[in-house]
XYZ file of C-alpha atoms in Angstrom:
461
model
C -49.170 90.646 10.437
C -46.841 89.770 13.344
C -44.656 87.948 10.856
C -44.474 91.110 8.608
C -43.644 93.279 11.695
C -40.807 90.908 12.634
C -39.377 90.913 9.143
C -39.578 94.647 8.961
C -37.732 95.012 12.374
C -35.115 92.495 11.198
C -34.495 94.511 7.948
C -34.343 97.672 9.968
C -31.828 96.123 12.432
C -29.674 94.956 9.414
C -29.724 98.463 8.126
C -28.526 99.857 11.414
C -25.926 97.165 11.714
C -24.571 97.880 8.122
C -24.452 101.604 9.034
C -22.569 100.643 12.347
C -20.117 98.730 10.234
C -19.546 101.537 7.982
C -18.769 103.941 10.945
C -16.537 101.166 12.597
C -14.395 100.926 9.291
C -13.978 104.722 9.445
C -12.970 104.281 13.089
C -15.821 106.475 14.199
C -16.487 104.124 17.120
C -19.011 106.567 18.995
C -21.314 106.528 15.896
C -20.736 102.805 15.326
C -21.797 102.302 18.937
C -25.016 104.304 18.389
C -26.130 102.192 15.296
C -25.209 98.960 16.920
C -27.305 99.945 19.820
C -30.267 100.892 17.353
C -29.841 97.370 15.928
C -29.987 95.678 19.283
C -33.110 97.687 20.192
C -34.805 96.654 16.857
C -33.781 92.915 17.272
C -32.550 92.188 20.887
C -31.979 88.464 20.276
C -29.304 88.760 17.650
C -25.884 87.635 19.027
C -23.749 89.275 16.391
C -25.202 92.713 17.142
C -24.035 92.365 20.761
C -20.691 91.131 19.471
C -20.347 94.160 17.112
C -21.049 96.488 19.965
C -18.632 94.822 22.290
C -16.049 95.211 19.648
C -16.769 98.895 19.280
C -16.666 99.352 23.111
C -13.335 97.617 23.308
C -12.012 100.152 20.816
C -13.325 102.793 23.021
C -11.551 101.177 26.010
C -14.856 100.638 27.848
C -14.060 97.002 28.719
C -16.511 96.389 31.510
C -19.382 97.346 29.194
C -17.852 95.352 26.441
C -17.614 92.350 28.704
C -21.378 92.562 29.401
C -22.218 92.676 25.734
C -19.856 89.776 24.919
C -21.393 87.649 27.578
C -24.917 88.282 26.268
C -23.696 87.381 22.892
C -22.447 83.927 23.993
C -25.596 83.413 26.016
C -27.617 83.834 22.942
C -25.204 81.596 20.794
C -22.753 79.343 22.616
C -20.973 78.568 19.399
C -20.451 82.297 18.611
C -16.492 82.168 18.576
C -15.967 85.953 18.223
C -18.149 86.375 21.263
C -16.020 84.036 23.199
C -12.865 85.600 22.001
C -13.991 89.102 22.763
C -15.171 88.110 26.241
C -11.730 86.575 26.922
C -10.014 89.721 25.732
C -12.182 91.787 28.025
C -11.499 89.591 31.030
C -7.858 89.698 30.233
C -7.715 93.458 29.882
C -9.393 93.903 33.155
C -6.999 91.569 34.773
C -9.130 88.310 35.297
C -6.666 85.937 33.441
C -8.243 82.859 34.747
C -11.693 83.707 33.257
C -10.062 84.931 30.053
C -8.113 81.528 29.844
C -11.486 79.689 29.963
C -12.928 81.732 27.220
C -9.949 81.155 25.015
C -10.090 77.402 25.698
C -13.720 77.386 24.598
C -12.721 78.993 21.253
C -10.031 76.348 20.923
C -12.581 73.577 21.489
C -14.793 75.117 18.757
C -11.736 75.683 16.518
C -8.496 74.135 17.602
C -6.373 75.844 14.822
C -7.590 79.383 15.851
C -4.263 81.203 16.021
C -5.603 84.278 17.805
C -7.172 82.173 20.600
C -3.814 80.202 20.825
C -1.868 83.448 21.327
C -4.275 85.024 23.702
C -4.359 81.710 25.643
C -0.583 82.120 26.092
C -0.950 85.829 27.093
C -3.556 84.760 29.799
C -1.100 82.163 31.105
C 1.706 84.721 31.281
C -0.469 87.169 33.198
C -1.074 84.455 35.705
C 2.523 83.884 36.085
C 3.295 87.462 36.601
C 0.545 87.610 39.291
C 2.188 84.628 41.125
C 5.646 86.138 40.841
C 4.339 89.574 42.221
C 2.695 87.889 45.051
C 5.726 85.977 46.142
C 8.015 88.977 45.806
C 5.580 91.270 47.686
C 6.003 88.826 50.648
C 9.644 88.906 50.288
C 9.421 92.826 50.253
C 11.240 92.830 46.933
C 9.168 95.646 45.663
C 11.223 96.447 42.555
C 10.677 92.973 41.250
C 6.861 93.532 41.929
C 6.827 96.678 39.770
C 8.629 94.789 37.035
C 5.991 91.982 37.118
C 3.177 94.421 37.118
C 4.550 96.277 34.287
C 4.770 93.116 32.235
C 1.204 92.072 33.336
C -0.204 95.624 32.469
C 1.391 95.194 29.011
C -1.218 92.382 28.445
C -3.943 93.619 31.011
C -3.842 97.365 30.316
C -7.013 98.385 32.192
C -6.493 96.324 35.373
C -6.849 98.545 38.375
C -5.736 95.840 40.645
C -2.457 95.617 38.921
C -2.063 99.403 38.780
C -2.699 99.637 42.554
C -0.201 97.028 43.411
C 2.414 98.726 41.223
C 1.607 102.103 42.762
C 1.763 100.782 46.357
C 5.184 99.265 45.598
C 6.467 102.561 44.042
C 5.409 104.261 47.160
C 7.185 101.686 49.284
C 10.303 102.274 47.132
C 9.986 106.002 47.753
C 8.983 106.837 44.186
C 6.117 108.946 45.438
C 5.443 111.061 42.342
C 5.107 107.935 40.212
C 2.907 106.263 42.687
C 0.613 109.311 43.086
C 0.300 109.602 39.233
C -0.961 106.085 39.015
C -3.415 106.515 41.905
C -4.694 109.804 40.560
C -5.306 108.286 37.034
C -7.544 105.669 38.759
C -9.412 108.305 40.989
C -10.135 110.317 37.804
C -12.076 107.327 36.541
C -13.332 106.210 39.909
C -13.241 108.683 42.744
C -14.575 106.109 45.209
C -11.795 103.552 44.690
C -10.584 102.792 48.125
C -7.388 101.236 46.937
C -6.319 104.347 45.058
C -7.357 106.542 48.068
C -5.106 104.411 50.247
C -2.077 104.813 47.957
C -2.528 108.594 47.810
C -2.468 108.701 51.642
C 0.418 106.228 51.728
C 2.451 108.707 49.562
C 1.669 111.612 51.903
C 2.352 109.528 54.950
C 5.860 108.639 53.633
C 6.414 112.179 52.759
C 5.789 113.238 56.467
C 2.466 114.893 55.583
C 0.697 112.894 58.247
C -2.429 114.977 58.827
C -3.280 114.936 55.012
C -2.387 111.217 54.767
C -4.976 110.455 57.669
C -7.696 112.211 55.763
C -7.118 110.001 52.692
C -6.997 106.819 54.906
C -10.305 107.883 56.526
C -11.857 108.553 53.264
C -10.680 105.227 51.976
C -12.335 103.477 54.941
C -15.460 105.422 54.330
C -15.623 103.982 50.763
C -14.476 100.490 51.803
C -15.054 99.894 55.596
C -13.158 96.664 55.479
C -10.012 98.149 53.904
C -7.439 96.667 56.378
C -4.390 98.400 54.981
C -5.958 101.766 55.400
C -6.934 100.941 58.852
C -3.453 99.806 59.803
C -1.860 102.853 58.067
C -4.248 105.223 59.708
C -3.405 103.833 63.122
C 0.243 104.002 62.702
C 0.061 107.579 61.310
C -1.755 108.869 64.305
C 0.489 106.948 66.664
C 3.620 108.209 64.925
C 2.469 111.732 65.036
C 1.521 111.617 68.647
C 4.601 109.898 69.810
C 6.843 112.381 67.937
C 4.894 115.336 69.293
C 5.201 113.998 72.859
C 8.999 113.541 72.345
C 9.366 117.223 71.074
C 7.363 118.464 74.013
C 9.521 116.886 76.760
C 12.677 117.850 74.722
C 11.692 121.484 74.926
C 11.239 120.940 78.780
C 14.848 119.646 78.858
C 13.689 116.146 79.811
C 16.248 114.462 77.568
C 16.037 110.952 78.940
C 12.303 110.822 78.348
C 12.720 112.531 74.936
C 15.132 109.757 74.035
C 12.728 106.931 75.005
C 9.780 108.547 73.088
C 11.792 108.949 69.938
C 12.932 105.286 70.204
C 9.301 104.345 70.663
C 8.201 106.355 67.610
C 10.896 104.668 65.575
C 9.598 101.205 66.330
C 6.194 102.105 64.993
C 6.806 101.795 61.281
C 10.197 100.983 59.877
C 9.020 101.739 56.267
C 8.306 105.399 57.002
C 11.818 106.603 55.844
C 11.342 110.433 55.914
C 9.700 110.645 59.372
C 12.146 108.047 60.829
C 15.073 110.110 59.462
C 13.678 112.898 61.532
C 13.286 110.901 64.454
C 16.865 109.568 64.224
C 18.179 113.183 63.896
C 16.009 114.267 66.940
C 17.305 111.321 68.999
C 20.800 112.332 67.844
C 20.335 115.943 69.229
C 19.167 114.335 72.403
C 22.299 112.180 72.532
C 24.444 115.314 72.221
C 22.495 116.911 74.974
C 23.211 113.942 77.192
C 26.859 114.180 76.369
C 26.819 110.848 74.362
C 28.492 112.048 71.141
C 29.144 108.535 69.811
C 25.543 107.704 70.282
C 24.511 110.951 68.654
C 26.744 110.386 65.629
C 25.450 106.854 65.243
C 21.753 108.298 65.196
C 22.524 111.033 62.759
C 24.350 108.511 60.360
C 21.209 106.349 60.439
C 19.106 109.486 59.528
C 21.485 110.168 56.463
C 21.249 106.487 55.364
C 17.491 106.911 55.233
C 17.684 110.457 53.658
C 21.037 111.445 52.184
C 19.828 114.956 51.373
C 18.855 115.672 55.184
C 21.055 118.760 55.827
C 20.149 119.092 59.551
C 21.453 115.422 60.199
C 24.741 116.296 58.529
C 25.047 119.502 60.568
C 24.295 117.814 63.886
C 26.810 114.978 63.041
C 29.433 117.513 62.002
C 29.108 119.306 65.298
C 29.371 116.061 67.289
C 32.504 115.252 65.311
C 33.813 118.665 66.241
C 33.076 118.089 69.869
C 35.136 114.942 70.000
C 37.928 116.440 67.771
C 37.351 114.217 64.690
C 37.957 117.203 62.354
C 38.437 115.323 59.087
C 34.942 113.733 59.519
C 33.431 117.211 60.537
C 35.125 118.913 57.372
C 33.622 116.082 55.122
C 30.199 116.732 56.534
C 30.423 120.502 56.239
C 31.722 120.232 52.751
C 28.555 118.171 51.833
C 26.411 120.745 53.532
C 28.130 123.648 51.656
C 27.934 121.991 48.154
C 24.137 121.679 48.726
C 23.403 125.076 50.367
C 26.084 127.888 49.845
C 25.010 130.114 52.821
C 27.430 132.337 54.769
C 26.682 130.326 57.830
C 27.598 127.046 56.216
C 30.718 128.589 54.702
C 31.797 129.798 58.188
C 31.177 126.394 59.765
C 33.310 124.734 56.979
C 36.086 127.137 57.427
C 36.117 126.767 61.215
C 36.302 122.995 60.774
C 39.126 123.263 58.259
C 41.109 125.408 60.634
C 40.606 123.019 63.538
C 41.747 120.210 61.231
C 44.848 122.188 60.307
C 45.495 123.051 63.991
C 45.013 119.346 64.970
C 47.875 118.285 62.714
C 50.526 120.125 64.668
C 51.613 119.814 68.265
C 49.028 120.592 70.799
C 50.689 122.769 73.257
C 47.865 122.775 75.659
C 47.960 119.081 75.875
C 51.713 119.205 76.266
C 51.439 121.402 79.356
C 48.201 119.788 80.415
C 45.995 122.632 80.551
C 42.703 123.672 78.852
C 42.459 126.016 75.943
C 41.077 128.823 78.164
C 43.835 128.544 80.743
C 45.037 131.839 82.319
C 48.595 133.012 82.150
C 49.189 132.016 85.757
C 47.782 128.506 85.065
C 50.112 128.047 82.190
C 53.140 129.145 84.224
C 52.169 126.810 87.035
C 51.707 123.904 84.626
C 54.976 124.619 82.978
C 56.853 124.556 86.157
C 55.235 121.289 87.377
C 55.936 119.482 84.160
C 59.379 120.788 83.807
C 60.197 119.600 87.260
C 58.896 116.176 86.316
C 60.783 115.836 83.043
C 64.077 117.836 83.474
C 66.958 115.829 82.320
C 68.795 116.077 85.626
C 65.988 114.119 87.246
C 66.849 111.112 84.904
C 70.517 111.290 84.845
C 70.630 107.686 86.308
C 67.990 106.459 83.824
C 68.846 104.271 80.612
C 69.855 106.117 77.563
C 66.540 105.653 76.034
C 64.619 107.095 78.970
C 66.978 110.013 79.059
C 66.267 110.617 75.334
C 62.523 110.467 75.735
C 62.597 112.723 78.888
C 64.759 115.244 76.925
C 62.186 115.187 74.073
C 59.426 115.854 76.506
C 61.199 118.745 78.258
C 62.073 120.292 74.911
C 58.369 120.129 73.938
C 57.329 121.743 77.085
C 59.846 124.631 76.501
C 58.391 125.092 73.017
C 54.827 125.064 74.349
C 55.604 127.671 77.217
C 57.456 129.895 74.662
C 54.307 130.147 72.555
C 51.668 130.097 75.156
C 53.251 132.512 77.508
C 53.693 135.016 74.770
C 50.390 136.798 74.016
C 51.147 137.516 70.347
C 52.358 133.980 69.768
C 49.550 132.546 71.687
C 47.002 134.503 69.593
C 48.600 133.448 66.251
C 48.764 129.848 67.527
C 44.972 129.863 68.667
C 44.099 131.337 65.204
C 45.952 128.563 63.367
C 48.683 130.644 61.899
C 51.970 128.936 61.118
C 54.780 129.798 63.660
C 57.664 128.820 61.521
C 58.919 132.348 61.670
C 59.350 131.948 65.428
C 60.805 128.487 65.268
C 64.403 129.824 66.086
C 63.146 131.089 69.415
C 61.284 127.853 70.368
C 64.035 125.822 72.047
C 64.092 123.706 75.077
C 63.080 126.471 77.366
C 61.823 130.196 77.191
C 65.474 131.348 77.556
C 69.018 129.760 77.499
C 68.686 125.905 77.075
C 71.188 125.182 79.879
C 71.522 127.489 82.950
C 68.331 129.610 82.635
C 66.080 126.599 82.021
C 67.076 125.286 85.423
C 66.011 128.584 87.025
C 62.519 128.113 85.717
C 61.847 125.258 88.023
C 64.280 125.424 90.830
């Protein structure tokens, strides 16, 4: 009676298997899976049924389940080559190239000429090499090469989360945040508790200066994986960076610029990889430098900010103002042009025109410097300065000097005459200050405000 029952079950199982095969040929893998499952339920000791269901699960990209069925198949029949081959493919797809290599080696022991096993064994060896290269390049911080190696490895191990996460982390470190987030989000859709993917999402937000949101992801990653050291370190850095930056901002608002400079410097030392936040910190420190009347230092910090983020308008504006302050107008114009090309506002247009005007003015004689007075000097101050300098450089004072010295002093005296002619005349002074050309007045700009011989002496006697 038992014999008849077993025979009936075997026939029923074979019938289910045949129906599963039919659906498999039609590429209806879901139905094929259902019938192979029925075959296994009817006869759970048949290795080929597990092998068939494993093949179906592989077509459905359910490699972890396929791996379990493949392993059951070879446990039932250690000489089942297709079972070993499928187990190896599942291991390889999931990124366990070492285990995959052992499976393919087993097939080759059973059938040395098996071309499929030979090729898959080569693929497993290649994946191991890509892993090795990626590990070395990651230590060297050559993240582009790591991404390259992981792309190659994923071409052979398409469902390996570990490779995807490493690629995503390197994309984040390269500043390719959208790509990194896309990879991490794909993994989280399949496994919302994946601590590595949560870490990468947080890392992207952290590097985009969304520190509060980043901390939330790091905390969630640690909740899913309490020993996740990268999340722990990133969380600590994020909190420290935010606190130090806010502290610097606070003392800056209180005009404690020395303390602000120190705090921004300490914040910059926390994480050199955080490009966006560090760009802001450099710009903030540049603003402090300007307040401390250290324009060169401020320019250096703004330049560092721009190197980190060449779209950072605020850094260009701050650097341009510093260039204006030290009268490096060509550099100021270059920065304002960059700003205006990016944001064509009235304010930026005005700043550019002002810089261009100052550049134009800087290329002519600076009559204020010639007389040794400031640009806000009064009429009386201009007259006093002219008399003092005229006395110093009048040719009669240097009649006993060498011809070269006489020529130089005559030149300086003439320049002072030109300067006084312009700056002592309100209309000419206004035109000069506005950057207008004074060529029309050149005939009146001689060695002194009046006659170049007798009257010029009267100006200083």
